[in-house]
Amino acid sequence: GQAAFRSDLTRLLELVGTGKESLIFMKKRIRHLAQQWLRAARRLEQKLKGRQRDQKHILIHIGFLTEESGDVFSPRVLKGGPLGEMVQWADILTALFLLGHSLRVTVSLKELQSNLGVPPGRGNCPLTIPLPFDLIYTDYHGLQQMKQHMGLSFKKYSCRVRVIDTFGTEPAYNHEEYATLRGYRTNWGYWNLQPTQFMTMFPHTPDNSFMGFVSEELNRTERQFIKSNKVSNMAVVYGKEASIWKVGGKEKFLAILNKYMEIHGTVYYETQRPPEVPAFVKNHGLLPQHEFQQLLRKAKLFIGFGFPYEGPAPLEAIANGCVFLQARFNPPHSSLNHEFFRGKPTSREVSSQHPYAEDFIGKPHVWTVDYNNSEEFEAAIKAIMRSQVDPYLPYEYTCEGMLERIHAYIQHQDFCGTPSPPVAKSPAMQSPRSPLALAPNATHLVWSPEAGWGGGGSTWPPARSLQVWVSEGRHTCTETCQRRGLVCEPTFFRFLNKKEVFLQLSITCDSTEYEMNHLYPAVAENVHECYLQKEPLLFSCAGYNTKYRRLCPCRDYRKGQVALCRDCL
Ligand code: U2F
């Protein structure tokens, strides 16, 4: 049937169930943000003007909250443990529900099995059972459980799965054979899914889909009120666990900060002040989420000590009119040099505590400085205290933005139905006419309507948003597109994985080879060797090697909604 926007969240709150601290936290959040969600749903409904939308049957299996995977997060909800994942799941549930889909929510193996129709107590079901869901949203823990308990059905239905994956999974780590061969190690398994089936908390890599979450929104009166009640010398420290205060060099930069500002913290403690937190810090203890927002409304500065990485709190602080000050990481942190990222399926280089804040927001809201350089640090504090900064929330983190994005994914992302055209096995094979035309300067190509492309009408995003750029040796395709105000679009790689595209770009190929390599298509310029991609699962925006210049598929995007191209809705 048709999906109808919902105008009440009572039924959702029942679906979420109860008992665990984590579920209680999520329900509180859903209740607290209900009005802003409902308003956003009404706005999107008007925007879509009665567009046909199918109602999907959706299973949401939150694996990390199951006892079977240890559920290490629930007992820490009230003790300063990570909340980002629960923030995100609460928001995903709300968005899917408001869009009018039919939902089932499971947080235990037993519930999962009964919803999948797997007989209980059956370790590994050998039969293929019909799956009563169009879509399954889960995480890496849930994926593992489904694999163990669905038998042969798992492979058959894995195209319906969406994996909520905080930090992202790059194609080189996803492809089992390639990762094993090349030593791309991960603790999370090699699943051979389409990389866009992984959905991240921030737009970390365009190889994955950006799912996100929301932050509290302010109306005009609240903005005015906040601006006139800011305490210009009040700073709040980012981090709810005492361990974040163990950062090296803290005495020096805290002493500077303390010269100018009153320092507040929301660090969890049991009975007395954690010894890591200096006496001059006013510690409120861990606050309920809405009280934490109130604190941010008064504060001028939200300061990060380097951990946690890439969480929701800085966005909330900026949305409440704070300036976010954070440390630059030089060299950047990654799975190659840092314990926290080790084993995560990405080689992404994290250049500060919060690269999204640094790159997508920036000054005047975000200052990224070298904390070891006292002059730079002190100058930043002084400048921040003098500055007038409005509350700011990127559109993609508003309720409407998140609803719009999830709507588009559900409407257009199909990993089961239409298989992408096969990659030509031999260079001699005739490929469809290229949809690309030469741009005037001949260093990049744009899509041309005259060229036309067999089956092009059904692609999403639409091929007319495609532009091809050739990377510099030091740049990934992600960066190559970013530098042109565009974003890398991995679904377009198949349009440029053709011999004739090199020709169109005036690249001389003495030889052209098909190989499995996540950097291909690419050219080794000095030796005039061209390479095409043999394995579509390895098409990747991430990755570079100074030996190659890569062919990069870029597209435009909506202001404040990087996941969607201009006519992608
Ligand atoms: C991130 O996890 P965290 O949960 O530690 O991320 P934060 O940015 O600290 O904030 C999560 C929420 O905690 C709330 C705040 C945020 O929405 O409103 N909060 C609160 O309720 N009370 C307080 O006193 C202070 C904050 C990230 F999300 C995870 O994916 C990572 O695993 C983790 C480690 O990098 O960082």
mmCIF file with all atom_site columns, N, CA and C in Angstrom, residues 247-269:
data_model
loop_
_atom_site.group_PDB
_atom_site.id
_atom_site.type_symbol
_atom_site.label_atom_id
_atom_site.label_alt_id
_atom_site.label_comp_id
_atom_site.label_asym_id
_atom_site.label_entity_id
_atom_site.label_seq_id
_atom_site.pdbx_PDB_ins_code
_atom_site.Cartn_x
_atom_site.Cartn_y
_atom_site.Cartn_z
_atom_site.occupancy
_atom_site.B_iso_or_equiv
_atom_site.pdbx_formal_charge
_atom_site.auth_seq_id
_atom_site.auth_comp_id
_atom_site.auth_asym_id
_atom_site.auth_atom_id
_atom_site.pdbx_PDB_model_num
ATOM 1  N N  . VAL A 1 247 ? 44.464 13.703 28.812 1.00 0.00 ? 247 VAL A N  1
ATOM 2  C CA . VAL A 1 247 ? 45.157 14.130 27.603 1.00 0.00 ? 247 VAL A CA 1
ATOM 3  C C  . VAL A 1 247 ? 46.489 14.822 27.938 1.00 0.00 ? 247 VAL A C  1
ATOM 4  N N  . GLY A 1 248 ? 47.512 14.518 27.140 1.00 0.00 ? 248 GLY A N  1
ATOM 5  C CA . GLY A 1 248 ? 48.840 15.089 27.363 1.00 0.00 ? 248 GLY A CA 1
ATOM 6  C C  . GLY A 1 248 ? 48.839 16.599 27.158 1.00 0.00 ? 248 GLY A C  1
ATOM 7  N N  . GLY A 1 249 ? 49.594 17.319 27.973 1.00 0.00 ? 249 GLY A N  1
ATOM 8  C CA . GLY A 1 249 ? 49.732 18.766 27.806 1.00 0.00 ? 249 GLY A CA 1
ATOM 9  C C  . GLY A 1 249 ? 48.553 19.566 28.335 1.00 0.00 ? 249 GLY A C  1
ATOM 10 N N  . LYS A 1 250 ? 47.619 18.875 29.043 1.00 0.00 ? 250 LYS A N  1
ATOM 11 C CA . LYS A 1 250 ? 46.401 19.569 29.451 1.00 0.00 ? 250 LYS A CA 1
ATOM 12 C C  . LYS A 1 250 ? 46.682 20.688 30.456 1.00 0.00 ? 250 LYS A C  1
ATOM 13 N N  . GLU A 1 251 ? 47.709 20.507 31.336 1.00 0.00 ? 251 GLU A N  1
ATOM 14 C CA . GLU A 1 251 ? 47.990 21.537 32.352 1.00 0.00 ? 251 GLU A CA 1
ATOM 15 C C  . GLU A 1 251 ? 48.208 22.882 31.679 1.00 0.00 ? 251 GLU A C  1
ATOM 16 N N  . LYS A 1 252 ? 49.002 22.838 30.583 1.00 0.00 ? 252 LYS A N  1
ATOM 17 C CA . LYS A 1 252 ? 49.362 24.088 29.923 1.00 0.00 ? 252 LYS A CA 1
ATOM 18 C C  . LYS A 1 252 ? 48.134 24.775 29.297 1.00 0.00 ? 252 LYS A C  1
ATOM 19 N N  . PHE A 1 253 ? 47.385 24.030 28.482 1.00 0.00 ? 253 PHE A N  1
ATOM 20 C CA . PHE A 1 253 ? 46.275 24.731 27.795 1.00 0.00 ? 253 PHE A CA 1
ATOM 21 C C  . PHE A 1 253 ? 45.104 25.014 28.725 1.00 0.00 ? 253 PHE A C  1
ATOM 22 N N  . LEU A 1 254 ? 44.922 24.165 29.763 1.00 0.00 ? 254 LEU A N  1
ATOM 23 C CA . LEU A 1 254 ? 43.856 24.458 30.728 1.00 0.00 ? 254 LEU A CA 1
ATOM 24 C C  . LEU A 1 254 ? 44.164 25.709 31.544 1.00 0.00 ? 254 LEU A C  1
ATOM 25 N N  . ALA A 1 255 ? 45.454 25.894 31.858 1.00 0.00 ? 255 ALA A N  1
ATOM 26 C CA . ALA A 1 255 ? 45.857 27.092 32.614 1.00 0.00 ? 255 ALA A CA 1
ATOM 27 C C  . ALA A 1 255 ? 45.548 28.342 31.800 1.00 0.00 ? 255 ALA A C  1
ATOM 28 N N  . ILE A 1 256 ? 45.808 28.281 30.506 1.00 0.00 ? 256 ILE A N  1
ATOM 29 C CA . ILE A 1 256 ? 45.503 29.437 29.645 1.00 0.00 ? 256 ILE A CA 1
ATOM 30 C C  . ILE A 1 256 ? 44.001 29.682 29.609 1.00 0.00 ? 256 ILE A C  1
ATOM 31 N N  . LEU A 1 257 ? 43.246 28.612 29.385 1.00 0.00 ? 257 LEU A N  1
ATOM 32 C CA . LEU A 1 257 ? 41.790 28.748 29.320 1.00 0.00 ? 257 LEU A CA 1
ATOM 33 C C  . LEU A 1 257 ? 41.253 29.322 30.630 1.00 0.00 ? 257 LEU A C  1
ATOM 34 N N  . ASN A 1 258 ? 41.787 28.827 31.725 1.00 0.00 ? 258 ASN A N  1
ATOM 35 C CA . ASN A 1 258 ? 41.317 29.237 33.060 1.00 0.00 ? 258 ASN A CA 1
ATOM 36 C C  . ASN A 1 258 ? 41.606 30.720 33.343 1.00 0.00 ? 258 ASN A C  1
ATOM 37 N N  . LYS A 1 259 ? 42.604 31.272 32.646 1.00 0.00 ? 259 LYS A N  1
ATOM 38 C CA . LYS A 1 259 ? 42.925 32.699 32.803 1.00 0.00 ? 259 LYS A CA 1
ATOM 39 C C  . LYS A 1 259 ? 41.763 33.560 32.322 1.00 0.00 ? 259 LYS A C  1
ATOM 40 N N  . TYR A 1 260 ? 41.068 33.089 31.296 1.00 0.00 ? 260 TYR A N  1
ATOM 41 C CA . TYR A 1 260 ? 40.048 33.899 30.632 1.00 0.00 ? 260 TYR A CA 1
ATOM 42 C C  . TYR A 1 260 ? 38.619 33.465 30.937 1.00 0.00 ? 260 TYR A C  1
ATOM 43 N N  . MET A 1 261 ? 38.432 32.167 31.201 1.00 0.00 ? 261 MET A N  1
ATOM 44 C CA . MET A 1 261 ? 37.047 31.681 31.245 1.00 0.00 ? 261 MET A CA 1
ATOM 45 C C  . MET A 1 261 ? 36.769 30.818 32.465 1.00 0.00 ? 261 MET A C  1
ATOM 46 N N  . GLU A 1 262 ? 35.481 30.719 32.769 1.00 0.00 ? 262 GLU A N  1
ATOM 47 C CA . GLU A 1 262 ? 35.038 29.808 33.819 1.00 0.00 ? 262 GLU A CA 1
ATOM 48 C C  . GLU A 1 262 ? 34.776 28.469 33.145 1.00 0.00 ? 262 GLU A C  1
ATOM 49 N N  . ILE A 1 263 ? 35.408 27.420 33.659 1.00 0.00 ? 263 ILE A N  1
ATOM 50 C CA . ILE A 1 263 ? 35.346 26.137 32.958 1.00 0.00 ? 263 ILE A CA 1
ATOM 51 C C  . ILE A 1 263 ? 34.336 25.197 33.616 1.00 0.00 ? 263 ILE A C  1
ATOM 52 N N  . HIS A 1 264 ? 33.387 24.727 32.801 1.00 0.00 ? 264 HIS A N  1
ATOM 53 C CA . HIS A 1 264 ? 32.371 23.789 33.282 1.00 0.00 ? 264 HIS A CA 1
ATOM 54 C C  . HIS A 1 264 ? 32.592 22.422 32.659 1.00 0.00 ? 264 HIS A C  1
ATOM 55 N N  . GLY A 1 265 ? 32.159 21.378 33.383 1.00 0.00 ? 265 GLY A N  1
ATOM 56 C CA . GLY A 1 265 ? 32.235 20.028 32.831 1.00 0.00 ? 265 GLY A CA 1
ATOM 57 C C  . GLY A 1 265 ? 30.953 19.269 33.116 1.00 0.00 ? 265 GLY A C  1
ATOM 58 N N  . THR A 1 266 ? 30.715 18.190 32.340 1.00 0.00 ? 266 THR A N  1
ATOM 59 C CA . THR A 1 266 ? 29.584 17.306 32.639 1.00 0.00 ? 266 THR A CA 1
ATOM 60 C C  . THR A 1 266 ? 30.130 15.884 32.737 1.00 0.00 ? 266 THR A C  1
ATOM 61 N N  . VAL A 1 267 ? 31.093 15.732 33.653 1.00 0.00 ? 267 VAL A N  1
ATOM 62 C CA . VAL A 1 267 ? 31.789 14.454 33.777 1.00 0.00 ? 267 VAL A CA 1
ATOM 63 C C  . VAL A 1 267 ? 31.085 13.585 34.813 1.00 0.00 ? 267 VAL A C  1
ATOM 64 N N  . TYR A 1 268 ? 30.809 12.360 34.434 1.00 0.00 ? 268 TYR A N  1
ATOM 65 C CA . TYR A 1 268 ? 30.151 11.427 35.348 1.00 0.00 ? 268 TYR A CA 1
ATOM 66 C C  . TYR A 1 268 ? 31.023 11.167 36.580 1.00 0.00 ? 268 TYR A C  1
ATOM 67 N N  . TYR A 1 269 ? 30.405 11.120 37.769 1.00 0.00 ? 269 TYR A N  1
ATOM 68 C CA . TYR A 1 269 ? 31.128 10.684 38.967 1.00 0.00 ? 269 TYR A CA 1
ATOM 69 C C  . TYR A 1 269 ? 30.176 9.951  39.885 1.00 0.00 ? 269 TYR A C  1
#
